[in-house]
Amino acid sequence: PVMLNECLEGLRIRPDGIYVDVTFGGGGHSRAILQKLGPKGHLFSFDQDPDAEKNIADAPSNFTFVRSNFRYLKNWMRYYGVDHIDGLLADLGVSSHHLDDAERGFAFRFDAPLDMRMNIRAGRTAADLLADADDRELTRLFTLYGELRQSRRMAQAIVKRRMQQPILTTGDLMAAIKPLISP
């Protein structure tokens, strides 16, 4: 887990407190929080990635795994009758698991299907998005989420390339934008 000791220190965990880990992932932060909780404390851990559920082992009674995006935190806390929490941990971003799994399509070191979804059960893949979005929308997405300097040129290169052939893999995407990438 990233910065585990710093996270635990910042949470100032009380044994009887209620805590939320909104990014369960590999479960390392959650396991460490649970070790500091007493029987009256409780941890709610969120993750929408089905792979994250595989990381739950021997869950104690004071642990609840929520199979959902944390944007619904307020609704879920209301559902579980929780009106306040004592701390929240959010380890945001793509995990090493996502980058190491070729099938997730997050890493360009593999030529794999262009997926890039945090929740593989829902929504469109990156390939779907690249097939449908116009250059203005792609430019907006690349600028807003990718903070790319050449967003407009990359969007135009993708639109031009997809007229010749679909962009379905990470390799296809790299081929489309290769002339724009500095060595």
PDB file of C-alpha atoms in Angstrom:
ATOM      1  CA  PRO A   1       0.000   0.000   0.000  1.00  0.00           C
ATOM      2  CA  VAL A   2       1.183   3.488  -0.889  1.00  0.00           C
ATOM      3  CA  MET A   3       2.338   5.559   2.096  1.00  0.00           C
ATOM      4  CA  LEU A   4       0.693   3.142   4.525  1.00  0.00           C
ATOM      5  CA  ASN A   5       2.151   4.520   7.753  1.00  0.00           C
ATOM      6  CA  GLU A   6       1.449   8.109   6.727  1.00  0.00           C
ATOM      7  CA  CYS A   7      -2.148   7.210   5.881  1.00  0.00           C
ATOM      8  CA  LEU A   8      -2.691   5.465   9.208  1.00  0.00           C
ATOM      9  CA  GLU A   9      -1.122   8.359  11.069  1.00  0.00           C
ATOM     10  CA  GLY A  10      -3.321  10.863   9.247  1.00  0.00           C
ATOM     11  CA  LEU A  11      -6.484   8.865   9.969  1.00  0.00           C
ATOM     12  CA  ARG A  12      -5.747   8.790  13.724  1.00  0.00           C
ATOM     13  CA  ILE A  13      -7.777   5.609  14.014  1.00  0.00           C
ATOM     14  CA  ARG A  14      -9.869   5.172  17.122  1.00  0.00           C
ATOM     15  CA  PRO A  15     -10.678   1.550  17.955  1.00  0.00           C
ATOM     16  CA  ASP A  16     -14.430   2.312  18.046  1.00  0.00           C
ATOM     17  CA  GLY A  17     -14.461   4.621  14.993  1.00  0.00           C
ATOM     18  CA  ILE A  18     -16.140   4.288  11.642  1.00  0.00           C
ATOM     19  CA  TYR A  19     -13.809   4.524   8.647  1.00  0.00           C
ATOM     20  CA  VAL A  20     -14.128   4.341   4.896  1.00  0.00           C
ATOM     21  CA  ASP A  21     -11.579   3.208   2.315  1.00  0.00           C
ATOM     22  CA  VAL A  22     -13.074   4.388  -0.964  1.00  0.00           C
ATOM     23  CA  THR A  23     -10.450   2.579  -3.070  1.00  0.00           C
ATOM     24  CA  PHE A  24     -10.101  -0.976  -1.713  1.00  0.00           C
ATOM     25  CA  GLY A  25      -7.945  -2.273  -4.609  1.00  0.00           C
ATOM     26  CA  GLY A  26      -5.506  -4.825  -3.227  1.00  0.00           C
ATOM     27  CA  GLY A  27      -6.883  -4.351   0.276  1.00  0.00           C
ATOM     28  CA  GLY A  28      -3.613  -3.385   1.953  1.00  0.00           C
ATOM     29  CA  HIS A  29      -4.825  -0.124   3.465  1.00  0.00           C
ATOM     30  CA  SER A  30      -8.083  -1.744   4.589  1.00  0.00           C
ATOM     31  CA  ARG A  31      -6.277  -4.625   6.303  1.00  0.00           C
ATOM     32  CA  ALA A  32      -4.063  -2.164   8.180  1.00  0.00           C
ATOM     33  CA  ILE A  33      -7.073  -0.095   9.283  1.00  0.00           C
ATOM     34  CA  LEU A  34      -8.881  -3.231  10.462  1.00  0.00           C
ATOM     35  CA  GLN A  35      -5.886  -4.185  12.591  1.00  0.00           C
ATOM     36  CA  LYS A  36      -6.285  -0.932  14.496  1.00  0.00           C
ATOM     37  CA  LEU A  37     -10.064  -1.222  14.942  1.00  0.00           C
ATOM     38  CA  GLY A  38     -11.679  -2.857  17.925  1.00  0.00           C
ATOM     39  CA  PRO A  39     -14.900  -4.897  17.814  1.00  0.00           C
ATOM     40  CA  LYS A  40     -17.022  -1.725  18.050  1.00  0.00           C
ATOM     41  CA  GLY A  41     -15.233  -0.029  15.149  1.00  0.00           C
ATOM     42  CA  HIS A  42     -16.228  -0.558  11.537  1.00  0.00           C
ATOM     43  CA  LEU A  43     -14.617  -0.226   8.116  1.00  0.00           C
ATOM     44  CA  PHE A  44     -16.521   0.215   4.865  1.00  0.00           C
ATOM     45  CA  SER A  45     -14.414  -0.374   1.765  1.00  0.00           C
ATOM     46  CA  PHE A  46     -15.573   0.566  -1.715  1.00  0.00           C
ATOM     47  CA  ASP A  47     -14.437  -0.733  -5.081  1.00  0.00           C
ATOM     48  CA  GLN A  48     -16.218  -1.148  -8.380  1.00  0.00           C
ATOM     49  CA  ASP A  49     -13.549  -3.412  -9.867  1.00  0.00           C
ATOM     50  CA  PRO A  50     -14.555  -7.087  -9.691  1.00  0.00           C
ATOM     51  CA  ASP A  51     -10.861  -7.995  -9.403  1.00  0.00           C
ATOM     52  CA  ALA A  52     -10.716  -6.134  -6.076  1.00  0.00           C
ATOM     53  CA  GLU A  53     -13.224  -8.529  -4.529  1.00  0.00           C
ATOM     54  CA  LYS A  54     -10.728 -11.330  -5.034  1.00  0.00           C
ATOM     55  CA  ASN A  55      -8.492  -9.592  -2.492  1.00  0.00           C
ATOM     56  CA  ILE A  56     -10.957 -10.051   0.368  1.00  0.00           C
ATOM     57  CA  ALA A  57      -9.903 -12.867   2.649  1.00  0.00           C
ATOM     58  CA  ASP A  58     -11.422 -13.810   5.981  1.00  0.00           C
ATOM     59  CA  ALA A  59     -13.336 -10.571   6.386  1.00  0.00           C
ATOM     60  CA  PRO A  60     -14.158  -9.818  10.025  1.00  0.00           C
ATOM     61  CA  SER A  61     -17.661  -8.841  11.120  1.00  0.00           C
ATOM     62  CA  ASN A  62     -16.649  -5.177  11.438  1.00  0.00           C
ATOM     63  CA  PHE A  63     -15.833  -4.966   7.710  1.00  0.00           C
ATOM     64  CA  THR A  64     -18.258  -4.236   4.888  1.00  0.00           C
ATOM     65  CA  PHE A  65     -17.212  -4.383   1.240  1.00  0.00           C
ATOM     66  CA  VAL A  66     -19.359  -2.167  -0.988  1.00  0.00           C
ATOM     67  CA  ARG A  67     -19.374  -3.179  -4.663  1.00  0.00           C
ATOM     68  CA  SER A  68     -19.827   0.320  -5.987  1.00  0.00           C
ATOM     69  CA  ASN A  69     -18.160   3.499  -7.100  1.00  0.00           C
ATOM     70  CA  PHE A  70     -17.417   5.737  -4.144  1.00  0.00           C
ATOM     71  CA  ARG A  71     -19.339   8.586  -5.739  1.00  0.00           C
ATOM     72  CA  TYR A  72     -22.366   6.876  -4.136  1.00  0.00           C
ATOM     73  CA  LEU A  73     -20.755   6.999  -0.683  1.00  0.00           C
ATOM     74  CA  LYS A  74     -23.484   9.155   0.846  1.00  0.00           C
ATOM     75  CA  ASN A  75     -26.236   6.835  -0.407  1.00  0.00           C
ATOM     76  CA  TRP A  76     -24.468   3.720   0.857  1.00  0.00           C
ATOM     77  CA  MET A  77     -23.747   5.213   4.260  1.00  0.00           C
ATOM     78  CA  ARG A  78     -27.411   6.141   4.555  1.00  0.00           C
ATOM     79  CA  TYR A  79     -28.316   2.570   3.511  1.00  0.00           C
ATOM     80  CA  TYR A  80     -26.112   1.150   6.277  1.00  0.00           C
ATOM     81  CA  GLY A  81     -27.477   3.644   8.839  1.00  0.00           C
ATOM     82  CA  VAL A  82     -24.231   5.579   9.176  1.00  0.00           C
ATOM     83  CA  ASP A  83     -24.675   9.310   9.769  1.00  0.00           C
ATOM     84  CA  HIS A  84     -21.013  10.174  10.366  1.00  0.00           C
ATOM     85  CA  ILE A  85     -17.582   8.728   9.757  1.00  0.00           C
ATOM     86  CA  ASP A  86     -14.352   9.290  11.639  1.00  0.00           C
ATOM     87  CA  GLY A  87     -12.036   9.084   8.649  1.00  0.00           C
ATOM     88  CA  LEU A  88     -11.834   8.427   4.933  1.00  0.00           C
ATOM     89  CA  LEU A  89      -8.966   7.126   2.812  1.00  0.00           C
ATOM     90  CA  ALA A  90      -8.822   7.670  -0.946  1.00  0.00           C
ATOM     91  CA  ASP A  91      -5.830   6.185  -2.777  1.00  0.00           C
ATOM     92  CA  LEU A  92      -6.810   7.641  -6.153  1.00  0.00           C
ATOM     93  CA  GLY A  93      -5.446   6.705  -9.535  1.00  0.00           C
ATOM     94  CA  VAL A  94      -4.643   3.620 -11.511  1.00  0.00           C
ATOM     95  CA  SER A  95      -3.132   0.818  -9.460  1.00  0.00           C
ATOM     96  CA  SER A  96      -0.122  -1.254 -10.427  1.00  0.00           C
ATOM     97  CA  HIS A  97      -2.550  -4.160 -10.836  1.00  0.00           C
ATOM     98  CA  HIS A  98      -4.286  -2.301 -13.650  1.00  0.00           C
ATOM     99  CA  LEU A  99      -0.994  -1.515 -15.347  1.00  0.00           C
ATOM    100  CA  ASP A 100       0.346  -5.073 -15.010  1.00  0.00           C
ATOM    101  CA  ASP A 101      -2.779  -6.758 -16.405  1.00  0.00           C
ATOM    102  CA  ALA A 102      -2.528  -6.602 -20.198  1.00  0.00           C
ATOM    103  CA  GLU A 103      -6.230  -7.353 -20.645  1.00  0.00           C
ATOM    104  CA  ARG A 104      -7.206  -4.156 -18.825  1.00  0.00           C
ATOM    105  CA  GLY A 105      -5.633  -2.118 -21.613  1.00  0.00           C
ATOM    106  CA  PHE A 106      -4.080   0.549 -19.385  1.00  0.00           C
ATOM    107  CA  ALA A 107      -0.441  -0.042 -20.288  1.00  0.00           C
ATOM    108  CA  PHE A 108       1.165   0.591 -23.631  1.00  0.00           C
ATOM    109  CA  ARG A 109       3.904  -1.971 -23.062  1.00  0.00           C
ATOM    110  CA  PHE A 110       1.413  -4.666 -24.158  1.00  0.00           C
ATOM    111  CA  ASP A 111      -0.536  -4.806 -27.397  1.00  0.00           C
ATOM    112  CA  ALA A 112      -3.864  -5.599 -25.793  1.00  0.00           C
ATOM    113  CA  PRO A 113      -7.529  -4.684 -26.214  1.00  0.00           C
ATOM    114  CA  LEU A 114      -8.039  -0.983 -25.549  1.00  0.00           C
ATOM    115  CA  ASP A 115     -10.315  -1.201 -22.505  1.00  0.00           C
ATOM    116  CA  MET A 116      -9.137   1.186 -19.743  1.00  0.00           C
ATOM    117  CA  ARG A 117     -12.270   0.853 -17.608  1.00  0.00           C
ATOM    118  CA  MET A 118     -11.973   0.848 -13.838  1.00  0.00           C
ATOM    119  CA  ASN A 119     -15.178  -1.206 -13.754  1.00  0.00           C
ATOM    120  CA  ILE A 120     -15.064  -3.831 -16.501  1.00  0.00           C
ATOM    121  CA  ARG A 121     -18.758  -4.616 -15.967  1.00  0.00           C
ATOM    122  CA  ALA A 122     -20.030  -1.221 -17.016  1.00  0.00           C
ATOM    123  CA  GLY A 123     -19.730   1.480 -19.604  1.00  0.00           C
ATOM    124  CA  ARG A 124     -17.901   1.831 -22.839  1.00  0.00           C
ATOM    125  CA  THR A 125     -14.338   0.809 -23.443  1.00  0.00           C
ATOM    126  CA  ALA A 126     -11.659   3.230 -24.569  1.00  0.00           C
ATOM    127  CA  ALA A 127     -11.903   1.605 -28.024  1.00  0.00           C
ATOM    128  CA  ASP A 128     -15.640   2.407 -28.102  1.00  0.00           C
ATOM    129  CA  LEU A 129     -14.941   5.995 -27.122  1.00  0.00           C
ATOM    130  CA  LEU A 130     -12.214   6.433 -29.752  1.00  0.00           C
ATOM    131  CA  ALA A 131     -14.545   4.990 -32.395  1.00  0.00           C
ATOM    132  CA  ASP A 132     -17.430   7.360 -31.611  1.00  0.00           C
ATOM    133  CA  ALA A 133     -16.098  10.666 -30.287  1.00  0.00           C
ATOM    134  CA  ASP A 134     -15.385  13.527 -32.667  1.00  0.00           C
ATOM    135  CA  ASP A 135     -12.087  15.398 -32.572  1.00  0.00           C
ATOM    136  CA  ARG A 136     -13.508  18.184 -30.360  1.00  0.00           C
ATOM    137  CA  GLU A 137     -14.664  15.707 -27.716  1.00  0.00           C
ATOM    138  CA  LEU A 138     -11.373  13.800 -27.852  1.00  0.00           C
ATOM    139  CA  THR A 139      -9.445  17.055 -27.500  1.00  0.00           C
ATOM    140  CA  ARG A 140     -11.532  17.996 -24.476  1.00  0.00           C
ATOM    141  CA  LEU A 141     -11.006  14.576 -22.846  1.00  0.00           C
ATOM    142  CA  PHE A 142      -7.261  14.517 -23.513  1.00  0.00           C
ATOM    143  CA  THR A 143      -6.836  18.044 -22.176  1.00  0.00           C
ATOM    144  CA  LEU A 144      -9.046  17.601 -19.126  1.00  0.00           C
ATOM    145  CA  TYR A 145      -8.079  14.080 -18.046  1.00  0.00           C
ATOM    146  CA  GLY A 146      -4.746  13.479 -19.723  1.00  0.00           C
ATOM    147  CA  GLU A 147      -3.310  16.967 -19.368  1.00  0.00           C
ATOM    148  CA  LEU A 148      -1.696  16.414 -22.760  1.00  0.00           C
ATOM    149  CA  ARG A 149       0.021  19.326 -24.468  1.00  0.00           C
ATOM    150  CA  GLN A 150      -0.824  18.095 -27.964  1.00  0.00           C
ATOM    151  CA  SER A 151      -4.433  17.126 -27.250  1.00  0.00           C
ATOM    152  CA  ARG A 152      -5.839  18.642 -30.415  1.00  0.00           C
ATOM    153  CA  ARG A 153      -3.213  17.115 -32.686  1.00  0.00           C
ATOM    154  CA  MET A 154      -3.622  13.707 -31.028  1.00  0.00           C
ATOM    155  CA  ALA A 155      -7.389  13.849 -31.446  1.00  0.00           C
ATOM    156  CA  GLN A 156      -7.001  14.724 -35.114  1.00  0.00           C
ATOM    157  CA  ALA A 157      -4.483  11.904 -35.627  1.00  0.00           C
ATOM    158  CA  ILE A 158      -6.867   9.405 -34.041  1.00  0.00           C
ATOM    159  CA  VAL A 159      -9.818  10.539 -36.152  1.00  0.00           C
ATOM    160  CA  LYS A 160      -7.679  10.332 -39.303  1.00  0.00           C
ATOM    161  CA  ARG A 161      -6.368   6.866 -38.379  1.00  0.00           C
ATOM    162  CA  ARG A 162      -9.788   5.419 -37.546  1.00  0.00           C
ATOM    163  CA  MET A 163     -11.012   6.346 -41.021  1.00  0.00           C
ATOM    164  CA  GLN A 164      -8.433   3.873 -42.330  1.00  0.00           C
ATOM    165  CA  GLN A 165      -8.918   1.166 -39.692  1.00  0.00           C
ATOM    166  CA  PRO A 166     -10.529   0.771 -36.273  1.00  0.00           C
ATOM    167  CA  ILE A 167      -8.442   1.542 -33.206  1.00  0.00           C
ATOM    168  CA  LEU A 168      -9.036  -1.537 -31.077  1.00  0.00           C
ATOM    169  CA  THR A 169      -5.781  -2.170 -29.220  1.00  0.00           C
ATOM    170  CA  THR A 170      -3.149  -0.215 -27.342  1.00  0.00           C
ATOM    171  CA  GLY A 171      -0.847  -0.914 -30.295  1.00  0.00           C
ATOM    172  CA  ASP A 172      -3.366   0.628 -32.706  1.00  0.00           C
ATOM    173  CA  LEU A 173      -3.563   3.740 -30.542  1.00  0.00           C
ATOM    174  CA  MET A 174       0.212   4.018 -30.300  1.00  0.00           C
ATOM    175  CA  ALA A 175       0.513   3.716 -34.077  1.00  0.00           C
ATOM    176  CA  ALA A 176      -2.001   6.539 -34.510  1.00  0.00           C
ATOM    177  CA  ILE A 177      -0.181   8.973 -32.227  1.00  0.00           C
ATOM    178  CA  LYS A 178       3.407   7.825 -32.695  1.00  0.00           C
ATOM    179  CA  PRO A 179       4.401  10.756 -34.950  1.00  0.00           C
ATOM    180  CA  LEU A 180       3.383  13.126 -32.120  1.00  0.00           C
ATOM    181  CA  ILE A 181       5.359  11.471 -29.347  1.00  0.00           C
ATOM    182  CA  SER A 182       8.835  12.764 -28.610  1.00  0.00           C
ATOM    183  CA  PRO A 183      11.566  10.119 -28.460  1.00  0.00           C
TER     184      PRO A 183
END
